[in-house]
Amino acid sequence: MAEEELRMLYTEQIIDRYKNPRNFGELKGANAEAEDMNPICGDRIKMQLKIEEGRVFDVKYSGEGCSISQASADLLADFIKGKTIEELKTLQKDDVLKILGIEVTAVRLKCALLSLKAFKLATLNLYR
Ligand code: ZN
């Protein structure tokens, strides 16, 4: 597939996730959550996790902001669902950018990584 086609595909994916998120909402029975924001853009993301025996059993996010921040939260939620906290410990910037599939500018980087930050915070806020 040509690079240009790929880029369009990923851009479509982001618009689609922004308009029709799969993982948006309140998670009942969550036992870990965290909220973070990106003041530069006004993005806000709350990640809620249900962790059982060290595995992310379910995840939902809520919040508001630009399409990059919201789409990346939705895609990240898909990615982490079913994985163990141990596996996700090493999750980092480059992984999220790969999931997102587009190149982001320095300003947009904070938008793209906000959900990762909230997720990492949530894993520290585990209550039982
Ligand atoms: Zn943003």
PDB file of N, CA and C in Angstrom, residues 9-93:
ATOM      1  N   LEU A   9      -5.723   6.175   5.621  1.00  0.00           N
ATOM      2  CA  LEU A   9      -6.402   5.115   6.362  1.00  0.00           C
ATOM      3  C   LEU A   9      -6.343   5.397   7.857  1.00  0.00           C
ATOM      4  N   TYR A  10      -5.170   5.783   8.322  1.00  0.00           N
ATOM      5  CA  TYR A  10      -4.988   6.062   9.746  1.00  0.00           C
ATOM      6  C   TYR A  10      -5.739   7.319  10.168  1.00  0.00           C
ATOM      7  N   THR A  11      -5.745   8.301   9.301  1.00  0.00           N
ATOM      8  CA  THR A  11      -6.482   9.524   9.617  1.00  0.00           C
ATOM      9  C   THR A  11      -7.970   9.218   9.726  1.00  0.00           C
ATOM     10  N   GLU A  12      -8.444   8.365   8.820  1.00  0.00           N
ATOM     11  CA  GLU A  12      -9.846   7.950   8.878  1.00  0.00           C
ATOM     12  C   GLU A  12     -10.143   7.214  10.170  1.00  0.00           C
ATOM     13  N   GLN A  13      -9.195   6.380  10.578  1.00  0.00           N
ATOM     14  CA  GLN A  13      -9.357   5.627  11.818  1.00  0.00           C
ATOM     15  C   GLN A  13      -9.517   6.581  13.009  1.00  0.00           C
ATOM     16  N   ILE A  14      -8.723   7.638  13.021  1.00  0.00           N
ATOM     17  CA  ILE A  14      -8.781   8.587  14.128  1.00  0.00           C
ATOM     18  C   ILE A  14     -10.112   9.347  14.141  1.00  0.00           C
ATOM     19  N   ILE A  15     -10.546   9.766  12.975  1.00  0.00           N
ATOM     20  CA  ILE A  15     -11.833  10.466  12.898  1.00  0.00           C
ATOM     21  C   ILE A  15     -12.972   9.534  13.320  1.00  0.00           C
ATOM     22  N   ASP A  16     -12.883   8.280  12.871  1.00  0.00           N
ATOM     23  CA  ASP A  16     -13.908   7.294  13.206  1.00  0.00           C
ATOM     24  C   ASP A  16     -13.959   7.048  14.719  1.00  0.00           C
ATOM     25  N   ARG A  17     -12.784   6.878  15.324  1.00  0.00           N
ATOM     26  CA  ARG A  17     -12.715   6.639  16.775  1.00  0.00           C
ATOM     27  C   ARG A  17     -13.213   7.840  17.569  1.00  0.00           C
ATOM     28  N   TYR A  18     -12.945   9.001  17.035  1.00  0.00           N
ATOM     29  CA  TYR A  18     -13.362  10.237  17.701  1.00  0.00           C
ATOM     30  C   TYR A  18     -14.891  10.356  17.668  1.00  0.00           C
ATOM     31  N   LYS A  19     -15.462  10.022  16.514  1.00  0.00           N
ATOM     32  CA  LYS A  19     -16.914  10.156  16.356  1.00  0.00           C
ATOM     33  C   LYS A  19     -17.682   8.979  16.943  1.00  0.00           C
ATOM     34  N   ASN A  20     -17.101   7.789  16.815  1.00  0.00           N
ATOM     35  CA  ASN A  20     -17.772   6.575  17.306  1.00  0.00           C
ATOM     36  C   ASN A  20     -16.861   5.776  18.219  1.00  0.00           C
ATOM     37  N   PRO A  21     -16.577   6.310  19.411  1.00  0.00           N
ATOM     38  CA  PRO A  21     -15.656   5.597  20.294  1.00  0.00           C
ATOM     39  C   PRO A  21     -16.240   4.268  20.769  1.00  0.00           C
ATOM     40  N   ARG A  22     -15.376   3.269  20.917  1.00  0.00           N
ATOM     41  CA  ARG A  22     -15.816   1.931  21.345  1.00  0.00           C
ATOM     42  C   ARG A  22     -15.761   1.788  22.856  1.00  0.00           C
ATOM     43  N   ASN A  23     -14.925   2.615  23.482  1.00  0.00           N
ATOM     44  CA  ASN A  23     -14.641   2.388  24.907  1.00  0.00           C
ATOM     45  C   ASN A  23     -14.941   3.604  25.781  1.00  0.00           C
ATOM     46  N   PHE A  24     -15.801   4.474  25.297  1.00  0.00           N
ATOM     47  CA  PHE A  24     -16.125   5.685  26.038  1.00  0.00           C
ATOM     48  C   PHE A  24     -17.242   5.402  27.039  1.00  0.00           C
ATOM     49  N   GLY A  25     -17.114   5.962  28.243  1.00  0.00           N
ATOM     50  CA  GLY A  25     -18.195   5.832  29.226  1.00  0.00           C
ATOM     51  C   GLY A  25     -17.673   5.583  30.620  1.00  0.00           C
ATOM     52  N   GLU A  26     -18.590   5.298  31.517  1.00  0.00           N
ATOM     53  CA  GLU A  26     -18.230   5.001  32.898  1.00  0.00           C
ATOM     54  C   GLU A  26     -18.123   3.493  33.049  1.00  0.00           C
ATOM     55  N   LEU A  27     -17.080   3.066  33.731  1.00  0.00           N
ATOM     56  CA  LEU A  27     -16.890   1.633  33.955  1.00  0.00           C
ATOM     57  C   LEU A  27     -17.383   1.261  35.342  1.00  0.00           C
ATOM     58  N   LYS A  28     -18.431   0.447  35.354  1.00  0.00           N
ATOM     59  CA  LYS A  28     -18.947  -0.034  36.642  1.00  0.00           C
ATOM     60  C   LYS A  28     -17.987  -1.081  37.202  1.00  0.00           C
ATOM     61  N   GLY A  29     -17.710  -0.988  38.496  1.00  0.00           N
ATOM     62  CA  GLY A  29     -16.837  -1.979  39.120  1.00  0.00           C
ATOM     63  C   GLY A  29     -15.370  -1.723  38.882  1.00  0.00           C
ATOM     64  N   ALA A  30     -15.042  -0.522  38.426  1.00  0.00           N
ATOM     65  CA  ALA A  30     -13.625  -0.194  38.226  1.00  0.00           C
ATOM     66  C   ALA A  30     -12.899  -0.221  39.566  1.00  0.00           C
ATOM     67  N   ASN A  31     -11.665  -0.728  39.558  1.00  0.00           N
ATOM     68  CA  ASN A  31     -10.905  -0.707  40.808  1.00  0.00           C
ATOM     69  C   ASN A  31      -9.598   0.073  40.670  1.00  0.00           C
ATOM     70  N   ALA A  32      -9.497   0.798  39.582  1.00  0.00           N
ATOM     71  CA  ALA A  32      -8.361   1.707  39.418  1.00  0.00           C
ATOM     72  C   ALA A  32      -8.780   2.807  38.460  1.00  0.00           C
ATOM     73  N   GLU A  33      -8.437   4.020  38.786  1.00  0.00           N
ATOM     74  CA  GLU A  33      -8.753   5.096  37.846  1.00  0.00           C
ATOM     75  C   GLU A  33      -7.844   6.295  38.080  1.00  0.00           C
ATOM     76  N   ALA A  34      -7.712   7.086  37.056  1.00  0.00           N
ATOM     77  CA  ALA A  34      -6.928   8.315  37.177  1.00  0.00           C
ATOM     78  C   ALA A  34      -7.364   9.270  36.080  1.00  0.00           C
ATOM     79  N   GLU A  35      -7.214  10.533  36.375  1.00  0.00           N
ATOM     80  CA  GLU A  35      -7.578  11.550  35.402  1.00  0.00           C
ATOM     81  C   GLU A  35      -6.378  12.471  35.212  1.00  0.00           C
ATOM     82  N   ASP A  36      -6.211  12.894  33.980  1.00  0.00           N
ATOM     83  CA  ASP A  36      -5.126  13.837  33.735  1.00  0.00           C
ATOM     84  C   ASP A  36      -5.570  14.789  32.641  1.00  0.00           C
ATOM     85  N   MET A  37      -4.903  15.909  32.575  1.00  0.00           N
ATOM     86  CA  MET A  37      -5.267  16.840  31.517  1.00  0.00           C
ATOM     87  C   MET A  37      -4.058  17.489  30.868  1.00  0.00           C
ATOM     88  N   ASN A  38      -4.320  18.014  29.704  1.00  0.00           N
ATOM     89  CA  ASN A  38      -3.293  18.667  28.915  1.00  0.00           C
ATOM     90  C   ASN A  38      -3.728  20.116  28.730  1.00  0.00           C
ATOM     91  N   PRO A  39      -3.215  21.000  29.579  1.00  0.00           N
ATOM     92  CA  PRO A  39      -3.697  22.381  29.572  1.00  0.00           C
ATOM     93  C   PRO A  39      -3.451  23.123  28.260  1.00  0.00           C
ATOM     94  N   ILE A  40      -2.445  22.690  27.516  1.00  0.00           N
ATOM     95  CA  ILE A  40      -2.119  23.374  26.261  1.00  0.00           C
ATOM     96  C   ILE A  40      -3.280  23.294  25.286  1.00  0.00           C
ATOM     97  N   CYS A  41      -3.911  22.126  25.281  1.00  0.00           N
ATOM     98  CA  CYS A  41      -4.958  21.874  24.292  1.00  0.00           C
ATOM     99  C   CYS A  41      -6.338  21.836  24.942  1.00  0.00           C
ATOM    100  N   GLY A  42      -6.368  21.714  26.276  1.00  0.00           N
ATOM    101  CA  GLY A  42      -7.655  21.622  26.961  1.00  0.00           C
ATOM    102  C   GLY A  42      -8.212  20.209  26.993  1.00  0.00           C
ATOM    103  N   ASP A  43      -7.357  19.222  26.725  1.00  0.00           N
ATOM    104  CA  ASP A  43      -7.802  17.827  26.727  1.00  0.00           C
ATOM    105  C   ASP A  43      -7.891  17.305  28.155  1.00  0.00           C
ATOM    106  N   ARG A  44      -8.870  16.449  28.368  1.00  0.00           N
ATOM    107  CA  ARG A  44      -9.033  15.826  29.668  1.00  0.00           C
ATOM    108  C   ARG A  44      -9.389  14.358  29.437  1.00  0.00           C
ATOM    109  N   ILE A  45      -8.684  13.474  30.122  1.00  0.00           N
ATOM    110  CA  ILE A  45      -8.951  12.036  29.972  1.00  0.00           C
ATOM    111  C   ILE A  45      -8.998  11.377  31.339  1.00  0.00           C
ATOM    112  N   LYS A  46     -10.064  10.627  31.560  1.00  0.00           N
ATOM    113  CA  LYS A  46     -10.114   9.781  32.754  1.00  0.00           C
ATOM    114  C   LYS A  46     -10.108   8.335  32.292  1.00  0.00           C
ATOM    115  N   MET A  47      -9.176   7.554  32.817  1.00  0.00           N
ATOM    116  CA  MET A  47      -9.113   6.138  32.486  1.00  0.00           C
ATOM    117  C   MET A  47      -9.616   5.352  33.686  1.00  0.00           C
ATOM    118  N   GLN A  48     -10.513   4.449  33.445  1.00  0.00           N
ATOM    119  CA  GLN A  48     -11.001   3.572  34.507  1.00  0.00           C
ATOM    120  C   GLN A  48     -10.690   2.126  34.137  1.00  0.00           C
ATOM    121  N   LEU A  49     -10.124   1.416  35.083  1.00  0.00           N
ATOM    122  CA  LEU A  49      -9.721   0.040  34.817  1.00  0.00           C
ATOM    123  C   LEU A  49     -10.373  -0.914  35.803  1.00  0.00           C
ATOM    124  N   LYS A  50     -10.623  -2.098  35.323  1.00  0.00           N
ATOM    125  CA  LYS A  50     -11.002  -3.179  36.214  1.00  0.00           C
ATOM    126  C   LYS A  50      -9.893  -4.214  36.093  1.00  0.00           C
ATOM    127  N   ILE A  51      -9.121  -4.305  37.148  1.00  0.00           N
ATOM    128  CA  ILE A  51      -7.966  -5.199  37.132  1.00  0.00           C
ATOM    129  C   ILE A  51      -8.261  -6.405  38.021  1.00  0.00           C
ATOM    130  N   GLU A  52      -8.107  -7.567  37.420  1.00  0.00           N
ATOM    131  CA  GLU A  52      -8.327  -8.798  38.181  1.00  0.00           C
ATOM    132  C   GLU A  52      -7.145  -9.714  37.982  1.00  0.00           C
ATOM    133  N   GLU A  53      -6.575 -10.155  39.090  1.00  0.00           N
ATOM    134  CA  GLU A  53      -5.406 -11.039  39.083  1.00  0.00           C
ATOM    135  C   GLU A  53      -4.327 -10.517  38.145  1.00  0.00           C
ATOM    136  N   GLY A  54      -4.090  -9.224  38.250  1.00  0.00           N
ATOM    137  CA  GLY A  54      -2.998  -8.634  37.505  1.00  0.00           C
ATOM    138  C   GLY A  54      -3.267  -8.395  36.030  1.00  0.00           C
ATOM    139  N   ARG A  55      -4.521  -8.617  35.618  1.00  0.00           N
ATOM    140  CA  ARG A  55      -4.861  -8.443  34.205  1.00  0.00           C
ATOM    141  C   ARG A  55      -5.926  -7.358  34.053  1.00  0.00           C
ATOM    142  N   VAL A  56      -5.817  -6.595  32.982  1.00  0.00           N
ATOM    143  CA  VAL A  56      -6.835  -5.571  32.708  1.00  0.00           C
ATOM    144  C   VAL A  56      -8.065  -6.272  32.138  1.00  0.00           C
ATOM    145  N   PHE A  57      -9.034  -6.459  32.996  1.00  0.00           N
ATOM    146  CA  PHE A  57     -10.242  -7.187  32.625  1.00  0.00           C
ATOM    147  C   PHE A  57     -11.143  -6.311  31.750  1.00  0.00           C
ATOM    148  N   ASP A  58     -11.227  -5.047  32.116  1.00  0.00           N
ATOM    149  CA  ASP A  58     -12.041  -4.119  31.319  1.00  0.00           C
ATOM    150  C   ASP A  58     -11.496  -2.703  31.478  1.00  0.00           C
ATOM    151  N   VAL A  59     -11.793  -1.863  30.527  1.00  0.00           N
ATOM    152  CA  VAL A  59     -11.312  -0.487  30.579  1.00  0.00           C
ATOM    153  C   VAL A  59     -12.275   0.444  29.850  1.00  0.00           C
ATOM    154  N   LYS A  60     -12.491   1.597  30.445  1.00  0.00           N
ATOM    155  CA  LYS A  60     -13.271   2.638  29.773  1.00  0.00           C
ATOM    156  C   LYS A  60     -12.600   3.982  30.034  1.00  0.00           C
ATOM    157  N   TYR A  61     -12.856   4.902  29.144  1.00  0.00           N
ATOM    158  CA  TYR A  61     -12.315   6.234  29.357  1.00  0.00           C
ATOM    159  C   TYR A  61     -13.435   7.244  29.178  1.00  0.00           C
ATOM    160  N   SER A  62     -13.246   8.398  29.762  1.00  0.00           N
ATOM    161  CA  SER A  62     -14.162   9.501  29.506  1.00  0.00           C
ATOM    162  C   SER A  62     -13.346  10.775  29.474  1.00  0.00           C
ATOM    163  N   GLY A  63     -13.967  11.828  29.021  1.00  0.00           N
ATOM    164  CA  GLY A  63     -13.233  13.079  28.931  1.00  0.00           C
ATOM    165  C   GLY A  63     -13.653  13.872  27.724  1.00  0.00           C
ATOM    166  N   GLU A  64     -12.844  14.846  27.415  1.00  0.00           N
ATOM    167  CA  GLU A  64     -13.153  15.701  26.276  1.00  0.00           C
ATOM    168  C   GLU A  64     -11.851  16.282  25.749  1.00  0.00           C
ATOM    169  N   GLY A  65     -11.934  16.766  24.539  1.00  0.00           N
ATOM    170  CA  GLY A  65     -10.738  17.360  23.960  1.00  0.00           C
ATOM    171  C   GLY A  65     -10.644  17.109  22.477  1.00  0.00           C
ATOM    172  N   CYS A  66      -9.468  17.281  21.934  1.00  0.00           N
ATOM    173  CA  CYS A  66      -9.272  17.179  20.491  1.00  0.00           C
ATOM    174  C   CYS A  66      -9.368  15.729  20.024  1.00  0.00           C
ATOM    175  N   SER A  67      -9.480  15.564  18.725  1.00  0.00           N
ATOM    176  CA  SER A  67      -9.660  14.226  18.158  1.00  0.00           C
ATOM    177  C   SER A  67      -8.472  13.315  18.449  1.00  0.00           C
ATOM    178  N   ILE A  68      -7.266  13.857  18.452  1.00  0.00           N
ATOM    179  CA  ILE A  68      -6.082  13.024  18.702  1.00  0.00           C
ATOM    180  C   ILE A  68      -6.117  12.450  20.118  1.00  0.00           C
ATOM    181  N   SER A  69      -6.423  13.300  21.102  1.00  0.00           N
ATOM    182  CA  SER A  69      -6.425  12.836  22.489  1.00  0.00           C
ATOM    183  C   SER A  69      -7.518  11.787  22.716  1.00  0.00           C
ATOM    184  N   GLN A  70      -8.695  12.020  22.163  1.00  0.00           N
ATOM    185  CA  GLN A  70      -9.812  11.104  22.396  1.00  0.00           C
ATOM    186  C   GLN A  70      -9.633   9.802  21.616  1.00  0.00           C
ATOM    187  N   ALA A  71      -9.201   9.907  20.373  1.00  0.00           N
ATOM    188  CA  ALA A  71      -9.000   8.699  19.556  1.00  0.00           C
ATOM    189  C   ALA A  71      -7.884   7.846  20.136  1.00  0.00           C
ATOM    190  N   SER A  72      -6.842   8.483  20.651  1.00  0.00           N
ATOM    191  CA  SER A  72      -5.734   7.698  21.192  1.00  0.00           C
ATOM    192  C   SER A  72      -6.175   6.981  22.467  1.00  0.00           C
ATOM    193  N   ALA A  73      -7.042   7.612  23.266  1.00  0.00           N
ATOM    194  CA  ALA A  73      -7.569   6.951  24.467  1.00  0.00           C
ATOM    195  C   ALA A  73      -8.408   5.735  24.075  1.00  0.00           C
ATOM    196  N   ASP A  74      -9.203   5.892  23.031  1.00  0.00           N
ATOM    197  CA  ASP A  74     -10.062   4.790  22.600  1.00  0.00           C
ATOM    198  C   ASP A  74      -9.244   3.621  22.057  1.00  0.00           C
ATOM    199  N   LEU A  75      -8.233   3.940  21.274  1.00  0.00           N
ATOM    200  CA  LEU A  75      -7.364   2.907  20.710  1.00  0.00           C
ATOM    201  C   LEU A  75      -6.511   2.248  21.792  1.00  0.00           C
ATOM    202  N   LEU A  76      -6.037   3.058  22.728  1.00  0.00           N
ATOM    203  CA  LEU A  76      -5.223   2.519  23.819  1.00  0.00           C
ATOM    204  C   LEU A  76      -6.056   1.564  24.679  1.00  0.00           C
ATOM    205  N   ALA A  77      -7.309   1.942  24.905  1.00  0.00           N
ATOM    206  CA  ALA A  77      -8.199   1.084  25.698  1.00  0.00           C
ATOM    207  C   ALA A  77      -8.316  -0.297  25.045  1.00  0.00           C
ATOM    208  N   ASP A  78      -8.493  -0.320  23.731  1.00  0.00           N
ATOM    209  CA  ASP A  78      -8.544  -1.598  23.004  1.00  0.00           C
ATOM    210  C   ASP A  78      -7.261  -2.391  23.209  1.00  0.00           C
ATOM    211  N   PHE A  79      -6.165  -1.668  23.139  1.00  0.00           N
ATOM    212  CA  PHE A  79      -4.854  -2.311  23.196  1.00  0.00           C
ATOM    213  C   PHE A  79      -4.579  -2.949  24.559  1.00  0.00           C
ATOM    214  N   ILE A  80      -4.957  -2.248  25.623  1.00  0.00           N
ATOM    215  CA  ILE A  80      -4.586  -2.749  26.960  1.00  0.00           C
ATOM    216  C   ILE A  80      -5.574  -3.785  27.492  1.00  0.00           C
ATOM    217  N   LYS A  81      -6.763  -3.806  26.918  1.00  0.00           N
ATOM    218  CA  LYS A  81      -7.769  -4.746  27.407  1.00  0.00           C
ATOM    219  C   LYS A  81      -7.289  -6.187  27.239  1.00  0.00           C
ATOM    220  N   GLY A  82      -7.316  -6.927  28.337  1.00  0.00           N
ATOM    221  CA  GLY A  82      -6.929  -8.333  28.286  1.00  0.00           C
ATOM    222  C   GLY A  82      -5.457  -8.576  28.569  1.00  0.00           C
ATOM    223  N   LYS A  83      -4.669  -7.523  28.571  1.00  0.00           N
ATOM    224  CA  LYS A  83      -3.235  -7.697  28.834  1.00  0.00           C
ATOM    225  C   LYS A  83      -2.956  -7.591  30.333  1.00  0.00           C
ATOM    226  N   THR A  84      -1.831  -8.132  30.750  1.00  0.00           N
ATOM    227  CA  THR A  84      -1.473  -8.060  32.162  1.00  0.00           C
ATOM    228  C   THR A  84      -0.743  -6.748  32.452  1.00  0.00           C
ATOM    229  N   ILE A  85      -0.828  -6.328  33.701  1.00  0.00           N
ATOM    230  CA  ILE A  85      -0.132  -5.119  34.124  1.00  0.00           C
ATOM    231  C   ILE A  85       1.375  -5.286  33.904  1.00  0.00           C
ATOM    232  N   GLU A  86       1.837  -6.501  34.094  1.00  0.00           N
ATOM    233  CA  GLU A  86       3.256  -6.808  33.881  1.00  0.00           C
ATOM    234  C   GLU A  86       3.640  -6.527  32.424  1.00  0.00           C
ATOM    235  N   GLU A  87       2.802  -7.005  31.490  1.00  0.00           N
ATOM    236  CA  GLU A  87       3.055  -6.771  30.059  1.00  0.00           C
ATOM    237  C   GLU A  87       3.026  -5.285  29.717  1.00  0.00           C
ATOM    238  N   LEU A  88       2.161  -4.564  30.417  1.00  0.00           N
ATOM    239  CA  LEU A  88       1.925  -3.171  30.068  1.00  0.00           C
ATOM    240  C   LEU A  88       2.874  -2.202  30.764  1.00  0.00           C
ATOM    241  N   LYS A  89       3.679  -2.762  31.662  1.00  0.00           N
ATOM    242  CA  LYS A  89       4.626  -1.944  32.410  1.00  0.00           C
ATOM    243  C   LYS A  89       5.571  -1.181  31.482  1.00  0.00           C
ATOM    244  N   THR A  90       5.929  -1.834  30.384  1.00  0.00           N
ATOM    245  CA  THR A  90       6.926  -1.250  29.485  1.00  0.00           C
ATOM    246  C   THR A  90       6.283  -0.428  28.361  1.00  0.00           C
ATOM    247  N   LEU A  91       4.960  -0.343  28.398  1.00  0.00           N
ATOM    248  CA  LEU A  91       4.258   0.438  27.382  1.00  0.00           C
ATOM    249  C   LEU A  91       4.751   1.886  27.406  1.00  0.00           C
ATOM    250  N   GLN A  92       5.101   2.390  26.241  1.00  0.00           N
ATOM    251  CA  GLN A  92       5.646   3.741  26.215  1.00  0.00           C
ATOM    252  C   GLN A  92       5.216   4.511  24.974  1.00  0.00           C
ATOM    253  N   LYS A  93       5.693   5.713  24.934  1.00  0.00           N
ATOM    254  CA  LYS A  93       5.405   6.669  23.865  1.00  0.00           C
ATOM    255  C   LYS A  93       5.357   6.053  22.457  1.00  0.00           C
TER     256      LYS A  93
END
